[in-house]
Each structure stands twice: as C-alpha cells, then as structure tokens.
Short mmCIF file of C-alpha atoms in Angstrom, two decimals:
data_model
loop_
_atom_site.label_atom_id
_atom_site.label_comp_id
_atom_site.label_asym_id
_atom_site.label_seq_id
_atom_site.Cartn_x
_atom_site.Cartn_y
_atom_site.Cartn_z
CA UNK T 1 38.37 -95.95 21.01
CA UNK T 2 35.47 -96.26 18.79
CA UNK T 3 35.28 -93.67 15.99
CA UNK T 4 32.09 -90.87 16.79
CA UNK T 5 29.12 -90.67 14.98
CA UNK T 6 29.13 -88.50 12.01
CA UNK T 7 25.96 -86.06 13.29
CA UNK T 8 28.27 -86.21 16.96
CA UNK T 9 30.74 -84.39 15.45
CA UNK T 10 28.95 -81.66 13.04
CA UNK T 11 26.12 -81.09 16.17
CA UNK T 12 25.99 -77.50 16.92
CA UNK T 13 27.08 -76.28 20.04
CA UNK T 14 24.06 -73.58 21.11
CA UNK T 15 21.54 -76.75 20.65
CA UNK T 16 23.64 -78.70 22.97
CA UNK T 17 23.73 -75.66 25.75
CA UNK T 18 20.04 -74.70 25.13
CA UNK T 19 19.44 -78.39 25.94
CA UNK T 20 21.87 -78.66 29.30
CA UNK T 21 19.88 -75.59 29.97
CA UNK T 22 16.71 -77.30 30.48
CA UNK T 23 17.84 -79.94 32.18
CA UNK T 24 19.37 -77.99 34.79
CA UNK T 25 16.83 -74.88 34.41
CA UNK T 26 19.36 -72.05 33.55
CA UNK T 27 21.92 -71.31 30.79
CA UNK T 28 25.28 -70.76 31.68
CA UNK T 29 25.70 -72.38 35.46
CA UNK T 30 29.12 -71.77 35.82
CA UNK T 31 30.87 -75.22 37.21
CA UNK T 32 31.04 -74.49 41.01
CA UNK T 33 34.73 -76.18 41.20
CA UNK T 34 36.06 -73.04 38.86
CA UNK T 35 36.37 -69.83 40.09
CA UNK T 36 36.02 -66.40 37.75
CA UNK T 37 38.68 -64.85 36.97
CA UNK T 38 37.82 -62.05 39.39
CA UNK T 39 37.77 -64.83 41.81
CA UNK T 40 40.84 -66.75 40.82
CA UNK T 41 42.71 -66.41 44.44
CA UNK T 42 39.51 -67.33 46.42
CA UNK T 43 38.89 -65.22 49.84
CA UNK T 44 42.37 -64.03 49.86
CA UNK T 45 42.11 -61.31 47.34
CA UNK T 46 40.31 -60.40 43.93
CA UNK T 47 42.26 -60.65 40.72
CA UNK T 48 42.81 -57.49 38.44
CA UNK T 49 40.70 -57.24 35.86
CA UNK T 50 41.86 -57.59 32.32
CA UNK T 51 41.02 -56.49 29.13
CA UNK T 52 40.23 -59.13 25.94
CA UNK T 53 42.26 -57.60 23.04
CA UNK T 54 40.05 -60.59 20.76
CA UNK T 55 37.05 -57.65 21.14
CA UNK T 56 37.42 -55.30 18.08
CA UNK T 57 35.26 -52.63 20.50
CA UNK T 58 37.74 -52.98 22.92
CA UNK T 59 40.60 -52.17 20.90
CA UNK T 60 39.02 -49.67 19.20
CA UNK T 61 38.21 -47.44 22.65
CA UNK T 62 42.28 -48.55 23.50
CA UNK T 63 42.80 -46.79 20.26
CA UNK T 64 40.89 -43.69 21.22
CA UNK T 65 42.46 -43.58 24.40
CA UNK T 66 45.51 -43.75 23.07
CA UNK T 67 44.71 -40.76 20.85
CA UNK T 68 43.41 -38.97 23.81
CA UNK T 69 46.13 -39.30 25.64
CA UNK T 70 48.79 -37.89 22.73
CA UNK T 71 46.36 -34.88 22.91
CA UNK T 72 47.61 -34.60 26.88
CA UNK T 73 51.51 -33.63 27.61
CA UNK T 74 52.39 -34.83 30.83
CA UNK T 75 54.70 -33.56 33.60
CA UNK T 76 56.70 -35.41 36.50
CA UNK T 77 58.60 -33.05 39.08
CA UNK T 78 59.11 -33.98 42.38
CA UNK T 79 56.81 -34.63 44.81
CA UNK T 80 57.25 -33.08 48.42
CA UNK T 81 54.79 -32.09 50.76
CA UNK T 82 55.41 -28.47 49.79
CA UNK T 83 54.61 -26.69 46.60
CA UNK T 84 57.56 -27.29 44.44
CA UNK T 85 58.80 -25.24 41.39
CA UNK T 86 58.29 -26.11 37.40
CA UNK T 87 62.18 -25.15 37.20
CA UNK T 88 63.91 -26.67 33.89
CA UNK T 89 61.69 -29.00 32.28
CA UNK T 90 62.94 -31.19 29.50
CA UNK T 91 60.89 -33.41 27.09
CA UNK T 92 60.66 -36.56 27.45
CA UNK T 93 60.36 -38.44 23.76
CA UNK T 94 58.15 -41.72 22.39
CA UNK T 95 61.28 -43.65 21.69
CA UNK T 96 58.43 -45.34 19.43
CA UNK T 97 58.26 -42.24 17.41
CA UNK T 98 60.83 -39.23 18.06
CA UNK T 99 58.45 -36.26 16.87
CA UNK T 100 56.28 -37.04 19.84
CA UNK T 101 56.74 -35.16 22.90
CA UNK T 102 55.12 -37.34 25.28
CA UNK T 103 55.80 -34.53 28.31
CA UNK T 104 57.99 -32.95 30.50
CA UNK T 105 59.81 -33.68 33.28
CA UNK T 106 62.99 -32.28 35.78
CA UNK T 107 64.67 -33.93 38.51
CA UNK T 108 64.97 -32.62 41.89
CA UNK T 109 67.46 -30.62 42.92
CA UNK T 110 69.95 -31.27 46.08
CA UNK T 111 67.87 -29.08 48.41
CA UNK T 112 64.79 -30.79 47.25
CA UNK T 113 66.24 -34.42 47.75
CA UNK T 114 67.37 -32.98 51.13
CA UNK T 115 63.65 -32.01 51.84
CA UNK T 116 62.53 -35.56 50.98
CA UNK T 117 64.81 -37.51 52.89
CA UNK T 118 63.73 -35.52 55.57
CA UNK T 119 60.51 -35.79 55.44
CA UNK T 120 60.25 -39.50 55.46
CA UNK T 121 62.18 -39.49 58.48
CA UNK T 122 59.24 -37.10 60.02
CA UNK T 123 56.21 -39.02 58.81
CA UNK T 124 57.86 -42.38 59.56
CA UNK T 125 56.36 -42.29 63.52
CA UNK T 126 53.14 -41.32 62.08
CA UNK T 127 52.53 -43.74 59.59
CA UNK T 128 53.68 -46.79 61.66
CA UNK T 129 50.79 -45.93 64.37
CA UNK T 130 48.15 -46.36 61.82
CA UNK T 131 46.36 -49.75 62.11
CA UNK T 132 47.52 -52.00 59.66
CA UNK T 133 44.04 -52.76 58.67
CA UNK T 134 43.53 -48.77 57.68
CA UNK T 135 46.67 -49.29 55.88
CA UNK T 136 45.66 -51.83 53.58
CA UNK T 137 41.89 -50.53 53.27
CA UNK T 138 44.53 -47.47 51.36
CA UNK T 139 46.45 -49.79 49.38
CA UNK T 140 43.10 -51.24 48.31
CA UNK T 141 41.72 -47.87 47.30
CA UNK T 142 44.57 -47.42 45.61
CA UNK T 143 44.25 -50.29 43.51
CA UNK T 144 40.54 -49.70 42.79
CA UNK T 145 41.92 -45.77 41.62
CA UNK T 146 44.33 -47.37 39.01
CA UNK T 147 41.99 -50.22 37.76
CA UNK T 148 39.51 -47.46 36.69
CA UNK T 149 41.81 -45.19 34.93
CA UNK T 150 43.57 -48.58 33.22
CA UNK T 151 43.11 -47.20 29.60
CA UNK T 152 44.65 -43.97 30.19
CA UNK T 153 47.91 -45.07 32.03
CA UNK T 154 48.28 -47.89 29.11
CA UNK T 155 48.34 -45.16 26.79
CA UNK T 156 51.18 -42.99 28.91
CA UNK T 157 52.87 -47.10 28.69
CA UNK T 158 52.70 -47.24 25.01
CA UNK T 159 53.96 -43.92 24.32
CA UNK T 160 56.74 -43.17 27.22
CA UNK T 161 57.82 -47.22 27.40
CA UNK T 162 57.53 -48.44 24.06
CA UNK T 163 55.17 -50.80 25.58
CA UNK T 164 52.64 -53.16 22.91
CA UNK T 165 48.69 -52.69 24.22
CA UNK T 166 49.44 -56.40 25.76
CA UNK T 167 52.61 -55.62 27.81
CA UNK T 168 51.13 -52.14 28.88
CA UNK T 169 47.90 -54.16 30.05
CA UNK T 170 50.08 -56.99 31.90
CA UNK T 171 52.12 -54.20 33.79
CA UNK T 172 49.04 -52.13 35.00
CA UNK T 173 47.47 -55.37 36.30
CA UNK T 174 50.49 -56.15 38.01
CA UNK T 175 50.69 -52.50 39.35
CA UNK T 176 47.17 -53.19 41.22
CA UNK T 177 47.88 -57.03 42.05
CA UNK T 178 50.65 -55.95 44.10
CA UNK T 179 48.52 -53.19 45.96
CA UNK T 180 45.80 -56.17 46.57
CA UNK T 181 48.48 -58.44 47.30
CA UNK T 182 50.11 -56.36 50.20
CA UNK T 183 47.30 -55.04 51.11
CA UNK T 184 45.85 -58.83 51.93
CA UNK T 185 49.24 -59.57 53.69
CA UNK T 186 49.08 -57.14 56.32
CA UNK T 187 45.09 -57.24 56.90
CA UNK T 188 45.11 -60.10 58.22
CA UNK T 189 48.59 -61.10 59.56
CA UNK T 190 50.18 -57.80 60.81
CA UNK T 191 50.07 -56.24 63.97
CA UNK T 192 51.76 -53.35 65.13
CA UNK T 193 53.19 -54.71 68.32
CA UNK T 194 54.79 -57.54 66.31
CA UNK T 195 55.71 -55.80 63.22
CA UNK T 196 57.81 -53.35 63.65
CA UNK T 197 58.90 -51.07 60.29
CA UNK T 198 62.44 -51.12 59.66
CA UNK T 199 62.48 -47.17 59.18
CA UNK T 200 62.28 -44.80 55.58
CA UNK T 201 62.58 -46.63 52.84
CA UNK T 202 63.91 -45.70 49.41
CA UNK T 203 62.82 -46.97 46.46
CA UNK T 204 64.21 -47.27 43.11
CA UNK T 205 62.61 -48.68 40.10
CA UNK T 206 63.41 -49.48 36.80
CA UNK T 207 62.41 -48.49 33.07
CA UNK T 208 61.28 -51.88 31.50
CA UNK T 209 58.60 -51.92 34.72
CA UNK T 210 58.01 -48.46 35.42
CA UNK T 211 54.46 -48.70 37.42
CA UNK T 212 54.62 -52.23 38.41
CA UNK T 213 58.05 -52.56 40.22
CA UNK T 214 57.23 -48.61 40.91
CA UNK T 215 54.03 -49.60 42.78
CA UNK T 216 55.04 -52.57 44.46
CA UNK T 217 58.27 -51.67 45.87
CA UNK T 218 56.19 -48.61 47.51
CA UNK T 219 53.31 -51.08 48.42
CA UNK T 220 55.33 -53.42 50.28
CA UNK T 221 56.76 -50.70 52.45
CA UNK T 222 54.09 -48.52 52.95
CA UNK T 223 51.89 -51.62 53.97
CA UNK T 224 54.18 -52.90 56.36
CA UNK T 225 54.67 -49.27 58.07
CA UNK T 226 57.47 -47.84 56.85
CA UNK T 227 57.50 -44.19 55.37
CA UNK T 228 59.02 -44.59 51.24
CA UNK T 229 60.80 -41.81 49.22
CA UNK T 230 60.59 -42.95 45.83
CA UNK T 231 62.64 -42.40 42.33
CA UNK T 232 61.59 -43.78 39.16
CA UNK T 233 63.82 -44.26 36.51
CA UNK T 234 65.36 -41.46 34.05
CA UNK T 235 63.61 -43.01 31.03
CA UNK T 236 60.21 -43.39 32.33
CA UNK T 237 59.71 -40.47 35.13
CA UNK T 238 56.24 -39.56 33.67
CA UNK T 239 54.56 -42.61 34.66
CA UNK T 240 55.34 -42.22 38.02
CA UNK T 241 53.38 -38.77 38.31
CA UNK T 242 49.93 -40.63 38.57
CA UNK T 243 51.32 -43.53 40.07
CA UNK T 244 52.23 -41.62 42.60
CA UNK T 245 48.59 -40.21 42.85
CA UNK T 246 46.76 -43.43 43.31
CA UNK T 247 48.48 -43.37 46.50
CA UNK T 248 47.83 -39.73 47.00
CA UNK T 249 44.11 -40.20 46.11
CA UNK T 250 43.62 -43.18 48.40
CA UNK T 251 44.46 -41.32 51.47
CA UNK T 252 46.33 -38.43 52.12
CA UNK T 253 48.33 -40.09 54.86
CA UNK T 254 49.76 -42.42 52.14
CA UNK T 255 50.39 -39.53 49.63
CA UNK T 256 52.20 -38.48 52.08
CA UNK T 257 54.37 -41.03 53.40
CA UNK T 258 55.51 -41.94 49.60
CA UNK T 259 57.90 -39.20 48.51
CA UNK T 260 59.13 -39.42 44.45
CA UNK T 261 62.31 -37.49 43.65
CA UNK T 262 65.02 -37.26 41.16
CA UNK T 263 66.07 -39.79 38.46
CA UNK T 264 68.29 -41.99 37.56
CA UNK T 265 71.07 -39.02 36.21
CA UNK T 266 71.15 -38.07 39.43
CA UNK T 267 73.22 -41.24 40.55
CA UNK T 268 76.85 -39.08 39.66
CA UNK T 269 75.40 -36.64 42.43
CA UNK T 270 76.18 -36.16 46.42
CA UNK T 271 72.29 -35.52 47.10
CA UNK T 272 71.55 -39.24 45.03
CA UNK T 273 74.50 -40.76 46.99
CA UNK T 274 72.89 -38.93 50.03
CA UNK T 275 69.63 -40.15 49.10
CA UNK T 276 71.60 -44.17 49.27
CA UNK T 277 73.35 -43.77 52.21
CA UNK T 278 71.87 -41.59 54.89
CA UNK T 279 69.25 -41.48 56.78
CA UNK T 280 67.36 -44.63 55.24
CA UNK T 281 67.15 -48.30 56.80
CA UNK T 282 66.26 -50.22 53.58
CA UNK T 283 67.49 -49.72 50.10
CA UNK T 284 65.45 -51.87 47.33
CA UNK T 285 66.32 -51.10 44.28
CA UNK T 286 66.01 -53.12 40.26
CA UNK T 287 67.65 -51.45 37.65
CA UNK T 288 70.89 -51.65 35.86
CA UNK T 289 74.32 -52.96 37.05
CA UNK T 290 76.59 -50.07 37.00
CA UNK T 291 73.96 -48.36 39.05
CA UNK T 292 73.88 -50.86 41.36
CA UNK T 293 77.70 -51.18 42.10
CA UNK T 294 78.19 -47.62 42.34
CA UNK T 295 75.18 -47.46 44.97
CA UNK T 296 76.86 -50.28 46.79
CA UNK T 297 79.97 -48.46 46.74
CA UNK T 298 78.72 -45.51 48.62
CA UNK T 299 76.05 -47.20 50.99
CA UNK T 300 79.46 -49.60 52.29
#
C-alpha cells in the first residue's frame, strides 16, 4: 500500500464533514444501513436508553442524584392487596459504607405469605382473560415508568448493591429490556386460546441482579398470563419496593397480579416452604445453592 500524503493525514476532520455536507446538502445523514441505538432491534422493539458516563454533565447530575437519594430512607414491606402493617423494621446498610442507613425493611409474616399465596390463586382467572395485547401495552408502560426515573433507582443500586454508576446503569437497562422484550413476545405471537398460563407463579430473585432478574422473572409470567407472587432477596429487598411499582403504576391489574413478600431468611420457615410447595405451578428461582437444594427438598 502506498504511504498517504502528509496534508491526508494532519486534514481536519470538521472540514472534511462540512464538505460531505455540501455534497449531499445536510450534515450528519446518518448511513441508512445503521440503525440508532434506540433502533438497534429494528420493528421488533426499541432499545433502552443509556447514559454516556464520557459526559462530565452527566456524571455530575448522577452525582446529585446520588446525593438526593442518601437524603431519602427507603422502606420495603410486603405488598398485598390490603393495607399491611410497618411491624419490625430493620435497617438495611450500604455495605459500601456501614454508617449509611440506606432504609428499612421487614419480611412478611406467615399469615401475610398465606394472604399472598392466596391471592395469586384469586387473580390468576382474571389476569389470564386480559388480551395479551393489553398485557404487553402494561409491560411497556412499565418500562417507559422505570426508564424515566433511571437516575434515582441507580442511586438506590449504588448504595443498597454496592453497584459502580456502570453496573447500576447496565442492570436498570436490562430491567426495562426485559419488559420490552416480553412485552414484544406476546403482542404479536400470543393468543389466549393457544396459550394457556401454567397457573401462580413464584418468583425468586437474587442479590447481585436485584431489579433485572427481579423484573424479568415477573415480566415473563405476567406477560404470558400467569398471576406472580414475588420475593426479592434478603440483601437487596429495598429495590424491589419501586420495582414493584412500575408494575403497579402501569396498570393496576398488573400491580395486582405481582405480589412481593418475604426474603430470603425466610427460607428456614413453613410459610417460605409453603410459599415453594403449595399452591404454585411454576417455581423460577436464581440465587444461591443451599437455597436451592433445600427448596428442592421440600417442593419433591
């Protein structure tokens, strides 16, 4: 290859725009053979949107968000279709920094478990007969709810997870590629004489993806018709609080038909072990090994 000329190599970039510009009579035609990122997956669905961490404004509103929310304590109780009781709350720490008390949470008693089993057996009929389309129009809502409060749940990330601004960022567009995601699946390819649910299903998610695997196990099954009682894991309950009401602001039918109790402690108990092993078709669950086997031992 023949070495480039000198003035090739030192020309500035802007003059060599400014003159594509006039010879196809606008600046910046993006090449019609690549898509934005918004529109990276075509008509299927639109991407998340992300956040460029380069941009020192950028980080310095993540920065005041972040302060904001250590000015907010944040609670996580169960979530039942009655009024529920504060009860015993206990902090939940940064494990970042231990003098900050991030919130307060409690897990749900027996009775209260009880009550949420049984009401995703009641709602499960109800659910299932709406359209699937209405279904995902939710999901979608859902996912439009949790892009717009982005900066406030990567704060609750960084402070209840441990999470760096880039890992807290991945995991809430994750979180709302998963509602799109399901949400696209069953708009277009579900019916309900075809698809039938498989019945309540309870979902358990873990503490290195606590609104990701949190929102997509729910997504999956409340998009495909079946009624959800959700726990979130001991570690990280708080995050599931306004997880839970992106679902809950969406639609009221969905808010309803996604349940969150307990936490992971509870596993030693009969309700959890209830919770496993009656009254539920499907079991999904990502977490930790010992949890697993000793589910599997009372679900057999």
């Amino acid at each position: 290859m023949p070495p480039l000329p000198l003035d090739e190599l030192v020309a500035d970039p802007v003059e060599a725009v400014e003159k594509l510009a006039q010879q196809e009579g606008q600046a910046g035609i993006p090449h019609p053979k690549i898509p934005l990122p918004r529109d990276l997956y075509g008509e299927g669905r639109i991407n998340s949107a992300g956040l460029d961490l380069a941009n020192e404004h950028r980080l310095a509103s993540l920065s005041s968000a972040l302060l904001s929310n250590a000015m907010q304590k944040w609670q996580a109780k169960p979530v039942l279709e009655q009024p529920v009781a504060d009860g015993e709350m206990t902090p939940v720490i940064n494990p970042a920094e231990p003098k900050d008390i991030v919130g307060w949470g409690r897990e749900a008693t027996e009775s209260e478990v009880e009550q949420a089993l049984q009401n995703a057996v009641n709602q499960a009929p109800v659910w299932f007969a709406t359209p699937p389309q209405e279904r995902a129009a939710i999901l979608q809502r859902a996912a439009v709810l949790m892009e717009d409060q982005m900066q406030q749940l990567i704060g609750l990330l960084v402070r209840e997870a441990g999470k760096t601004f880039s890992n807290a960022i991945a995991e809430v567009r994750e979180a709302v590629d998963f509602l799109h995601y399901y949400a696209g699946q069953v708009r277009d390819d579900f019916d309900n004489e075809t698809h039938r649910p498989l019945g309540p299903v309870v979902c358990i998610s873990p503490w290195n993806f606590p609104l990701a695997i949190f929102t997509g196990q729910i997504a999956a099954a409340l998009a495909a018709g079946n009624s959800v009682l959700a726990k979130p894991a001991e570690q990280t309950s708080l995050i599931a609080a306004p997880g839970h009401c992106h679902f809950a602001g969406s639609g009221r039918s969905a808010g309803r038909r996604a349940t969150v109790a307990g936490t992971g402690r509870n596993r030693r108990r009969p309700a959890y072990r209830r919770c496993a092993c009656t009254r539920r078709d499907v079991y999904r669950f990502h977490g930790g090994r010992d949890v697993v086997a000793a589910q599997h031992r009372h679900a057999s």
